[in-house]
mmCIF file of C-alpha atoms in Angstrom:
data_model
loop_
_atom_site.group_PDB
_atom_site.id
_atom_site.type_symbol
_atom_site.label_atom_id
_atom_site.label_comp_id
_atom_site.label_asym_id
_atom_site.label_seq_id
_atom_site.Cartn_x
_atom_site.Cartn_y
_atom_site.Cartn_z
ATOM 1 C CA MET W 5 96.087 89.392 104.023
ATOM 2 C CA VAL W 6 97.859 92.408 105.536
ATOM 3 C CA LYS W 7 96.690 95.780 104.244
ATOM 4 C CA VAL W 8 99.445 98.411 104.061
ATOM 5 C CA LEU W 9 99.269 102.129 103.271
ATOM 6 C CA TRP W 10 102.662 103.510 102.223
ATOM 7 C CA LEU W 11 103.078 107.292 102.360
ATOM 8 C CA ALA W 12 105.540 108.391 99.664
ATOM 9 C CA PRO W 13 105.983 112.169 99.324
ATOM 10 C CA ALA W 14 108.312 111.364 96.402
ATOM 11 C CA LEU W 15 107.587 108.140 94.501
ATOM 12 C CA ASN W 16 110.552 107.664 92.187
ATOM 13 C CA HIS W 17 111.116 104.759 89.818
ATOM 14 C CA TYR W 18 113.406 102.913 92.271
ATOM 15 C CA LYS W 19 110.774 102.961 95.002
ATOM 16 C CA ALA W 20 107.825 102.153 92.750
ATOM 17 C CA ARG W 21 109.536 99.103 91.304
ATOM 18 C CA PHE W 22 110.557 97.389 94.522
ATOM 19 C CA LEU W 23 107.220 98.234 96.172
ATOM 20 C CA ASN W 24 105.499 96.645 93.192
ATOM 21 C CA HIS W 25 107.167 93.333 94.066
ATOM 22 C CA LEU W 26 105.872 93.647 97.632
ATOM 23 C CA ALA W 27 102.382 94.297 96.261
ATOM 24 C CA ASN W 28 102.631 91.156 94.123
ATOM 25 C CA ASP W 29 102.974 88.995 97.235
ATOM 26 C CA GLU W 30 99.763 87.130 98.003
ATOM 27 C CA HIS W 31 99.928 88.085 101.687
ATOM 28 C CA ILE W 32 100.207 91.857 101.125
ATOM 29 C CA GLN W 33 97.654 94.361 99.831
ATOM 30 C CA LEU W 34 99.542 97.593 99.180
ATOM 31 C CA HIS W 35 98.186 101.095 98.641
ATOM 32 C CA ILE W 36 100.531 104.033 97.992
ATOM 33 C CA LEU W 37 99.678 107.666 98.701
ATOM 34 C CA SER W 38 102.226 109.860 96.955
ATOM 35 C CA GLY W 39 102.920 113.492 96.289
ATOM 36 C CA THR W 40 104.485 115.062 93.213
ATOM 37 C CA GLY W 41 108.048 114.611 94.511
ATOM 38 C CA ARG W 42 110.980 117.003 94.135
ATOM 39 C CA ASN W 43 110.572 119.688 91.500
ATOM 40 C CA LYS W 44 113.436 120.013 88.954
ATOM 41 C CA MET W 45 115.809 117.858 91.009
ATOM 42 C CA GLY W 46 116.553 115.210 88.423
ATOM 43 C CA ASP W 47 113.865 112.738 89.469
ATOM 44 C CA HIS W 48 112.274 110.665 86.737
ATOM 45 C CA ASP W 49 108.469 110.538 86.925
ATOM 46 C CA ILE W 50 107.001 107.043 87.031
ATOM 47 C CA ASP W 51 104.633 106.182 84.222
ATOM 48 C CA ASP W 52 101.086 104.882 84.486
ATOM 49 C CA GLN W 53 101.937 101.248 83.871
ATOM 50 C CA ASP W 54 99.903 98.427 85.351
ATOM 51 C CA TRP W 55 101.247 98.419 88.928
ATOM 52 C CA ALA W 56 100.202 95.711 91.382
ATOM 53 C CA PHE W 57 99.597 98.331 94.086
ATOM 54 C CA ASN W 58 96.754 100.837 94.330
ATOM 55 C CA HIS W 59 97.975 104.397 93.933
ATOM 56 C CA ASP W 60 96.575 107.803 94.846
ATOM 57 C CA ARG W 61 98.719 110.776 93.848
ATOM 58 C CA LEU W 62 98.010 114.156 95.405
ATOM 59 C CA ASN W 63 99.101 117.434 93.820
ATOM 60 C CA VAL W 64 101.477 118.178 96.701
ATOM 61 C CA PRO W 65 105.291 118.527 96.412
ATOM 62 C CA LYS W 66 107.520 116.605 98.809
ATOM 63 C CA SER W 67 108.404 119.792 100.707
ATOM 64 C CA LYS W 68 104.732 120.398 101.617
ATOM 65 C CA PHE W 69 103.488 116.826 101.951
ATOM 66 C CA GLY W 70 103.968 116.774 105.733
ATOM 67 C CA TYR W 71 101.456 119.509 106.430
ATOM 68 C CA ALA W 72 99.118 119.392 103.429
ATOM 69 C CA LYS W 73 95.388 119.384 104.263
ATOM 70 C CA SER W 74 94.689 116.964 101.418
ATOM 71 C CA VAL W 75 97.009 114.358 102.961
ATOM 72 C CA LYS W 76 95.292 114.628 106.353
ATOM 73 C CA ALA W 77 91.880 114.429 104.682
ATOM 74 C CA PHE W 78 92.877 111.228 102.886
ATOM 75 C CA LEU W 79 94.084 109.684 106.145
ATOM 76 C CA LYS W 80 90.907 110.651 108.033
ATOM 77 C CA ASN W 81 88.808 108.973 105.373
ATOM 78 C CA ASN W 82 90.954 105.899 104.792
ATOM 79 C CA ALA W 83 93.337 105.106 107.679
ATOM 80 C CA HIS W 84 90.887 102.688 109.279
ATOM 81 C CA LYS W 85 91.060 100.453 106.202
ATOM 82 C CA PHE W 86 94.685 99.481 106.822
ATOM 83 C CA ASP W 87 96.585 97.276 109.259
ATOM 84 C CA TRP W 88 99.806 99.251 108.822
ATOM 85 C CA ILE W 89 100.619 102.780 107.693
ATOM 86 C CA MET W 90 104.203 103.587 106.740
ATOM 87 C CA ILE W 91 105.259 107.190 107.330
ATOM 88 C CA PRO W 92 108.838 108.379 106.705
ATOM 89 C CA ALA W 93 110.307 109.583 110.018
ATOM 90 C CA GLU W 94 111.618 112.919 108.757
ATOM 91 C CA LYS W 95 111.555 116.427 110.209
ATOM 92 C CA LYS W 96 109.520 117.744 107.310
ATOM 93 C CA ASN W 97 106.789 115.234 108.259
ATOM 94 C CA VAL W 98 106.604 116.032 111.993
ATOM 95 C CA VAL W 99 103.180 117.748 111.822
ATOM 96 C CA LEU W 100 101.708 114.911 109.781
ATOM 97 C CA PHE W 101 103.427 112.376 112.026
ATOM 98 C CA ILE W 102 101.859 113.789 115.216
ATOM 99 C CA PHE W 103 98.449 113.851 113.566
ATOM 100 C CA LEU W 104 98.767 110.292 112.252
ATOM 101 C CA VAL W 105 99.958 108.568 115.425
ATOM 102 C CA ARG W 106 97.301 110.333 117.499
ATOM 103 C CA TYR W 107 94.575 109.488 115.010
ATOM 104 C CA CYS W 108 95.646 105.844 114.756
ATOM 105 C CA LYS W 109 95.319 105.504 118.533
ATOM 106 C CA THR W 110 91.598 106.097 118.078
ATOM 107 C CA LEU W 111 91.449 103.202 115.623
ATOM 108 C CA GLN W 112 91.229 99.620 116.744
ATOM 109 C CA ASN W 113 93.559 97.802 114.351
ATOM 110 C CA THR W 114 95.747 100.357 112.549
ATOM 111 C CA LYS W 115 99.433 100.572 113.470
ATOM 112 C CA THR W 116 102.250 102.800 112.243
ATOM 113 C CA PHE W 117 105.789 102.048 111.152
ATOM 114 C CA SER W 118 108.635 103.766 109.338
ATOM 115 C CA TYR W 119 111.345 102.591 106.960
ATOM 116 C CA ASN W 120 114.343 104.825 107.329
ATOM 117 C CA HIS W 121 117.761 105.883 108.612
ATOM 118 C CA PRO W 122 118.951 105.243 112.205
ATOM 119 C CA VAL W 123 118.925 108.960 113.065
ATOM 120 C CA LEU W 124 117.482 112.111 111.550
ATOM 121 C CA LYS W 125 119.940 114.184 109.538
ATOM 122 C CA THR W 126 120.527 117.907 109.278
ATOM 123 C CA LYS W 127 122.797 120.222 107.320
ATOM 124 C CA ASN W 128 123.533 122.124 110.540
ATOM 125 C CA LYS W 129 125.925 120.274 112.852
ATOM 126 C CA ASN W 130 124.792 122.510 115.733
ATOM 127 C CA LEU W 131 121.392 120.817 115.606
ATOM 128 C CA LYS W 132 122.741 117.312 116.290
ATOM 129 C CA LEU W 133 121.207 117.175 119.794
ATOM 130 C CA LEU W 134 117.849 118.260 118.390
ATOM 131 C CA ASP W 135 118.094 115.547 115.737
ATOM 132 C CA THR W 136 118.739 112.918 118.404
ATOM 133 C CA TRP W 137 115.786 114.130 120.475
ATOM 134 C CA LEU W 138 113.473 114.148 117.452
ATOM 135 C CA THR W 139 114.639 110.676 116.443
ATOM 136 C CA LYS W 140 113.695 109.338 119.874
ATOM 137 C CA PHE W 141 110.404 111.263 119.653
ATOM 138 C CA PHE W 142 109.515 109.542 116.378
ATOM 139 C CA PHE W 143 110.691 106.058 117.343
ATOM 140 C CA LYS W 144 108.944 106.090 120.732
ATOM 141 C CA ARG W 145 105.559 106.771 119.132
ATOM 142 C CA LEU W 146 105.809 104.390 116.210
ATOM 143 C CA ASP W 147 104.684 100.798 116.646
ATOM 144 C CA ARG W 148 107.611 99.530 114.595
ATOM 145 C CA VAL W 149 110.707 100.857 112.853
ATOM 146 C CA VAL W 150 112.261 99.065 109.892
ATOM 147 C CA PHE W 151 115.809 100.227 109.176
ATOM 148 C CA TYR W 152 117.534 100.261 105.793
ATOM 149 C CA THR W 153 120.335 97.990 107.017
ATOM 150 C CA LYS W 154 121.071 95.620 109.882
ATOM 151 C CA GLU W 155 123.969 97.902 110.864
ATOM 152 C CA SER W 156 121.591 100.877 111.078
ATOM 153 C CA MET W 157 119.253 98.944 113.360
ATOM 154 C CA GLU W 158 122.083 97.838 115.625
ATOM 155 C CA LEU W 159 123.401 101.410 115.819
ATOM 156 C CA ALA W 160 119.989 102.770 116.818
ATOM 157 C CA VAL W 161 119.599 100.135 119.539
ATOM 158 C CA ARG W 162 123.156 100.634 120.784
ATOM 159 C CA GLN W 163 122.624 104.382 121.089
ATOM 160 C CA ASN W 164 119.338 103.874 122.943
ATOM 161 C CA LEU W 165 117.322 105.565 120.224
ATOM 162 C CA ILE W 166 114.777 102.753 120.159
ATOM 163 C CA GLU W 167 113.630 99.659 122.055
ATOM 164 C CA THR W 168 114.904 96.372 120.677
ATOM 165 C CA LYS W 169 111.399 94.920 120.400
ATOM 166 C CA LYS W 170 110.399 97.677 117.968
ATOM 167 C CA SER W 171 113.493 97.315 115.789
ATOM 168 C CA PHE W 172 113.574 95.511 112.452
ATOM 169 C CA TRP W 173 115.649 95.765 109.287
ATOM 170 C CA VAL W 174 115.496 95.100 105.577
ATOM 171 C CA ASN W 175 118.399 95.821 103.234
ATOM 172 C CA ASN W 176 117.346 98.630 100.915
ATOM 173 C CA THR W 177 117.373 97.593 97.284
ATOM 174 C CA ILE W 178 116.521 98.257 93.670
ATOM 175 C CA ASP W 179 114.482 96.081 91.324
ATOM 176 C CA THR W 180 117.092 93.402 90.723
ATOM 177 C CA ILE W 181 114.515 91.246 88.936
ATOM 178 C CA GLU W 182 114.231 93.951 86.275
ATOM 179 C CA VAL W 183 118.025 94.051 85.986
ATOM 180 C CA LYS W 184 118.186 90.289 85.443
ATOM 181 C CA LYS W 185 115.768 90.526 82.527
ATOM 182 C CA TYR W 186 118.483 92.238 80.525
ATOM 183 C CA TYR W 187 121.732 91.272 82.211
ATOM 184 C CA ASP W 188 123.679 88.241 83.344
ATOM 185 C CA TYR W 189 126.969 88.964 85.056
ATOM 186 C CA ASN W 190 129.824 89.732 82.672
ATOM 187 C CA ASP W 191 133.404 90.642 83.481
ATOM 188 C CA PRO W 192 134.160 94.171 82.272
ATOM 189 C CA PRO W 193 136.045 94.666 78.991
ATOM 190 C CA LEU W 194 139.763 94.834 79.710
ATOM 191 C CA ASN W 195 140.844 96.387 76.426
ATOM 192 C CA GLU W 196 139.040 99.684 77.129
ATOM 193 C CA LYS W 197 138.408 101.183 80.564
ATOM 194 C CA ARG W 198 135.337 103.248 81.379
ATOM 195 C CA MET W 199 134.109 104.989 84.524
ATOM 196 C CA LEU W 200 130.385 105.444 85.079
ATOM 197 C CA PHE W 201 128.523 108.048 87.116
ATOM 198 C CA ILE W 202 124.871 107.227 87.776
ATOM 199 C CA GLY W 203 122.576 109.444 89.824
ATOM 200 C CA ARG W 204 120.841 112.789 89.943
ATOM 201 C CA LEU W 205 122.958 115.773 88.934
ATOM 202 C CA ILE W 206 122.642 117.686 92.186
ATOM 203 C CA LYS W 207 125.153 119.618 94.279
ATOM 204 C CA SER W 208 125.623 116.900 96.911
ATOM 205 C CA LYS W 209 126.918 114.492 94.243
ATOM 206 C CA GLN W 210 129.976 116.773 93.717
ATOM 207 C CA ILE W 211 129.905 116.699 89.928
ATOM 208 C CA ASP W 212 132.843 119.132 89.777
ATOM 209 C CA LYS W 213 135.061 116.583 91.538
ATOM 210 C CA LEU W 214 133.934 113.881 89.133
ATOM 211 C CA PHE W 215 135.490 115.792 86.236
ATOM 212 C CA LYS W 216 138.568 116.792 88.228
ATOM 213 C CA TYR W 217 139.332 113.133 88.939
ATOM 214 C CA PHE W 218 138.514 112.009 85.409
ATOM 215 C CA ILE W 219 140.828 114.550 83.774
ATOM 216 C CA GLU W 220 143.685 113.519 86.063
ATOM 217 C CA LEU W 221 143.048 109.806 85.542
ATOM 218 C CA GLN W 222 143.190 110.234 81.769
ATOM 219 C CA LYS W 223 146.893 111.007 82.153
ATOM 220 C CA SER W 224 147.682 107.512 83.440
ATOM 221 C CA VAL W 225 144.867 105.373 82.008
ATOM 222 C CA GLN W 226 145.140 105.516 78.235
ATOM 223 C CA GLY W 227 141.834 105.837 76.365
ATOM 224 C CA LEU W 228 139.791 106.187 79.577
ATOM 225 C CA LYS W 229 136.184 107.243 79.019
ATOM 226 C CA LEU W 230 133.534 108.612 81.376
ATOM 227 C CA GLU W 231 129.841 107.859 80.915
ATOM 228 C CA ILE W 232 127.127 109.711 82.833
ATOM 229 C CA ILE W 233 123.542 108.639 83.493
ATOM 230 C CA GLY W 234 121.480 111.324 85.186
ATOM 231 C CA ASP W 235 120.019 114.795 84.997
ATOM 232 C CA GLY W 236 119.259 117.644 87.350
ATOM 233 C CA PRO W 237 120.126 121.228 88.291
ATOM 234 C CA MET W 238 123.900 120.675 87.978
ATOM 235 C CA ALA W 239 123.571 119.554 84.354
ATOM 236 C CA PHE W 240 125.347 122.728 83.257
ATOM 237 C CA GLU W 241 128.591 121.292 84.680
ATOM 238 C CA VAL W 242 128.252 118.284 82.398
ATOM 239 C CA GLU W 243 127.457 120.499 79.430
ATOM 240 C CA ASN W 244 130.585 122.560 80.084
ATOM 241 C CA ALA W 245 132.778 119.452 80.440
ATOM 242 C CA LEU W 246 131.491 118.022 77.158
ATOM 243 C CA LYS W 247 132.782 121.079 75.287
ATOM 244 C CA SER W 248 136.392 120.368 76.180
ATOM 245 C CA ASN W 249 136.566 116.564 76.485
ATOM 246 C CA ASP W 250 135.543 114.133 73.754
ATOM 247 C CA ASN W 251 135.837 111.128 76.078
ATOM 248 C CA ILE W 252 132.747 112.078 78.119
ATOM 249 C CA ILE W 253 129.412 110.550 77.113
ATOM 250 C CA TRP W 254 126.204 111.918 78.683
ATOM 251 C CA HIS W 255 123.035 109.825 78.442
ATOM 252 C CA LYS W 256 120.887 112.196 80.529
ATOM 253 C CA SER W 257 118.175 110.497 82.621
ATOM 254 C CA ILE W 258 117.614 106.788 81.981
ATOM 255 C CA VAL W 259 115.511 104.496 84.195
ATOM 256 C CA ASP W 260 114.934 101.546 81.862
ATOM 257 C CA GLU W 261 117.290 98.703 82.749
ATOM 258 C CA GLU W 262 117.161 97.547 79.128
ATOM 259 C CA LYS W 263 119.003 100.776 78.210
ATOM 260 C CA ILE W 264 121.181 100.894 81.341
ATOM 261 C CA ALA W 265 122.427 97.304 80.958
ATOM 262 C CA PRO W 266 124.752 97.838 77.956
ATOM 263 C CA ILE W 267 126.251 100.946 79.577
ATOM 264 C CA MET W 268 126.929 99.086 82.818
ATOM 265 C CA THR W 269 128.290 96.086 80.902
ATOM 266 C CA ARG W 270 131.027 98.110 79.225
ATOM 267 C CA SER W 271 131.886 100.031 82.421
ATOM 268 C CA SER W 272 134.840 99.119 84.620
ATOM 269 C CA LEU W 273 133.568 100.779 87.789
ATOM 270 C CA VAL W 274 131.038 103.274 89.153
ATOM 271 C CA PHE W 275 132.368 106.514 90.643
ATOM 272 C CA VAL W 276 130.125 108.955 92.522
ATOM 273 C CA PRO W 277 132.278 111.420 94.503
ATOM 274 C CA GLY W 278 129.410 112.802 96.588
ATOM 275 C CA HIS W 279 126.584 111.441 98.716
ATOM 276 C CA SER W 280 125.831 107.849 97.783
ATOM 277 C CA GLY W 281 122.796 105.653 98.320
ATOM 278 C CA LEU W 282 120.978 103.299 95.966
ATOM 279 C CA SER W 283 123.551 103.923 93.244
ATOM 280 C CA ILE W 284 125.676 101.499 95.292
ATOM 281 C CA ASN W 285 122.997 98.822 94.913
ATOM 282 C CA HIS W 286 122.749 99.600 91.222
ATOM 283 C CA ALA W 287 126.485 99.140 90.691
ATOM 284 C CA PHE W 288 126.554 95.878 92.624
ATOM 285 C CA ALA W 289 123.487 94.520 90.794
ATOM 286 C CA TYR W 290 125.657 94.676 87.667
ATOM 287 C CA GLY W 291 128.786 93.441 89.414
ATOM 288 C CA ARG W 292 130.727 96.683 89.221
ATOM 289 C CA PRO W 293 132.860 98.101 92.064
ATOM 290 C CA TYR W 294 131.742 101.375 93.604
ATOM 291 C CA ILE W 295 134.003 104.274 94.536
ATOM 292 C CA THR W 296 133.087 107.376 96.525
ATOM 293 C CA LEU W 297 134.678 109.897 98.878
ATOM 294 C CA GLU W 298 134.328 110.094 102.652
ATOM 295 C CA ALA W 299 131.268 112.084 103.770
ATOM 296 C CA ASP W 300 129.061 112.461 106.829
ATOM 297 C CA LYS W 301 125.813 111.987 104.968
ATOM 298 C CA HIS W 302 126.125 108.949 102.780
ATOM 299 C CA GLY W 303 122.990 106.846 102.741
ATOM 300 C CA PRO W 304 122.887 103.704 104.901
ATOM 301 C CA GLU W 305 123.621 101.728 101.744
ATOM 302 C CA ILE W 306 127.264 102.703 102.273
ATOM 303 C CA ASN W 307 127.374 99.740 104.677
ATOM 304 C CA TYR W 308 127.175 97.432 101.659
ATOM 305 C CA LEU W 309 130.531 98.727 100.425
ATOM 306 C CA ASN W 310 133.475 96.724 101.762
ATOM 307 C CA PRO W 311 136.580 98.868 101.143
ATOM 308 C CA ASN W 312 139.332 97.142 99.193
ATOM 309 C CA GLU W 313 136.964 94.307 98.279
ATOM 310 C CA ASN W 314 134.100 95.678 96.179
ATOM 311 C CA GLY W 315 135.039 99.358 96.097
ATOM 312 C CA PHE W 316 136.608 102.230 98.003
ATOM 313 C CA ILE W 317 135.598 105.058 100.335
ATOM 314 C CA LEU W 318 138.449 107.446 99.624
ATOM 315 C CA GLY W 319 139.883 110.113 101.913
ATOM 316 C CA SER W 320 140.704 113.764 101.289
ATOM 317 C CA ASP W 321 144.088 113.477 99.531
ATOM 318 C CA PHE W 322 143.466 113.967 95.813
ATOM 319 C CA LYS W 323 146.739 112.494 94.542
ATOM 320 C CA THR W 324 146.436 109.396 96.730
ATOM 321 C CA ASN W 325 142.872 108.877 95.574
ATOM 322 C CA VAL W 326 143.830 109.194 91.921
ATOM 323 C CA ASP W 327 146.545 106.597 92.408
ATOM 324 C CA VAL W 328 144.086 104.182 94.064
ATOM 325 C CA ILE W 329 141.545 104.481 91.239
ATOM 326 C CA ALA W 330 144.223 104.258 88.548
ATOM 327 C CA ASP W 331 145.693 101.161 90.153
ATOM 328 C CA LEU W 332 142.304 99.458 90.087
ATOM 329 C CA LEU W 333 141.709 100.377 86.455
ATOM 330 C CA LEU W 334 145.181 99.274 85.319
ATOM 331 C CA ASP W 335 145.420 96.038 87.325
ATOM 332 C CA ASP W 336 143.160 93.673 85.375
ATOM 333 C CA GLU W 337 143.367 90.854 87.910
ATOM 334 C CA LYS W 338 142.427 93.200 90.754
ATOM 335 C CA LEU W 339 139.597 94.765 88.751
ATOM 336 C CA LEU W 340 138.073 91.371 87.973
ATOM 337 C CA LYS W 341 138.295 90.375 91.635
ATOM 338 C CA PHE W 342 136.513 93.578 92.700
ATOM 339 C CA CYS W 343 133.812 93.056 90.061
ATOM 340 C CA ARG W 344 133.125 89.508 91.187
ATOM 341 C CA ASN W 345 132.959 90.593 94.821
ATOM 342 C CA ALA W 346 130.530 93.350 93.832
ATOM 343 C CA ASN W 347 128.397 90.810 92.000
ATOM 344 C CA LYS W 348 128.327 88.550 95.058
ATOM 345 C CA LYS W 349 127.158 91.447 97.252
ATOM 346 C CA GLY W 350 124.559 92.372 94.645
ATOM 347 C CA GLU W 351 123.069 88.888 94.872
ATOM 348 C CA GLU W 352 122.647 89.342 98.631
ATOM 349 C CA LEU W 353 120.786 92.619 98.038
ATOM 350 C CA SER W 354 118.126 91.128 95.765
ATOM 351 C CA VAL W 355 114.577 92.433 95.712
ATOM 352 C CA GLU W 356 113.393 88.884 96.462
ATOM 353 C CA ASN W 357 115.197 89.039 99.820
ATOM 354 C CA TRP W 358 113.758 92.527 100.412
ATOM 355 C CA VAL W 359 110.181 91.320 99.902
ATOM 356 C CA LYS W 360 110.760 88.256 102.077
ATOM 357 C CA LEU W 361 112.091 90.236 105.054
ATOM 358 C CA MET W 362 109.628 93.123 104.747
ATOM 359 C CA LYS W 363 106.742 90.655 104.667
ATOM 360 C CA ILE W 364 108.036 88.917 107.798
ATOM 361 C CA ASN W 365 108.353 92.284 109.551
ATOM 362 C CA LEU W 366 104.751 93.189 108.780
ATOM 363 C CA LEU W 367 103.180 89.772 109.368
ATOM 364 C CA ASP W 368 104.991 89.145 112.653
ATOM 365 C CA ALA W 369 102.781 91.540 114.623
#
């Protein structure tokens, strides 16, 4: 039995569900230490259901988790109980990181690992060299680094950010088992076309562009509808769009797959113009192609998208992009092909595979 402490400054429903499957494995004993997450950013609080993991939640927001005294106090009292402690390798956690790796060196059997991106990210391009240095700083001191994708791991090794022997990977995922409770793959309806946006309503998702594209696409795709699942600080843009367009349907925040399944089933594709991450997994779990725009800061899950097979990463030319999306919506044969390719990729990204690989990474010490 391997005992794992997972530090989660923000424990959203996606994370809680796939970690619960890890905790259900007979070889893993999982304990999660979480904070209160991101305030008013569209996150959906997890409920107090009967999770397989042990859970301590501290009254600390994500922004302060990395230097909160209560987090350090918990680690001082409990770190020795675990074989592995997972800490996100992020700049906001640098103070906590230094404390943890130093403290674990005084313990006989406790090691540290992270599960994250290949390199730290910043909004300031002038800090790229600092990000690279900090990435190496984190990776050098961790006992193991598990990357979100195989491509991320290979990139980190190729750029000499980490030693090969410390490098592991597990495809990031959602709770595909929960999806399968309510959904078996279905081709999308061909008599009525619908676009779906799913994600938090935050600035980086470029909600304004979502409506700009939708309005233009309505001119060439008769009866096109747009459905939106999500909430957050940019909700006012949705509210404004609803006033002038009857073909927009807003479901606000939904995390129950039982309620998401019928919306996904009647959708033709998922379109998120801005930064994309696990929404890609979500689309593919339902066998729906995913479309987004080029960006520097997509999540590593963007590697799952194979352009012109299960979706598109579109460039900067608005008219060209509109034509590409319209062509997919209007060409039934092409749409069905994209959906089936998306479904195939979704099967590869199952939570069962995630648990299997993560367990191997932690047991193979």
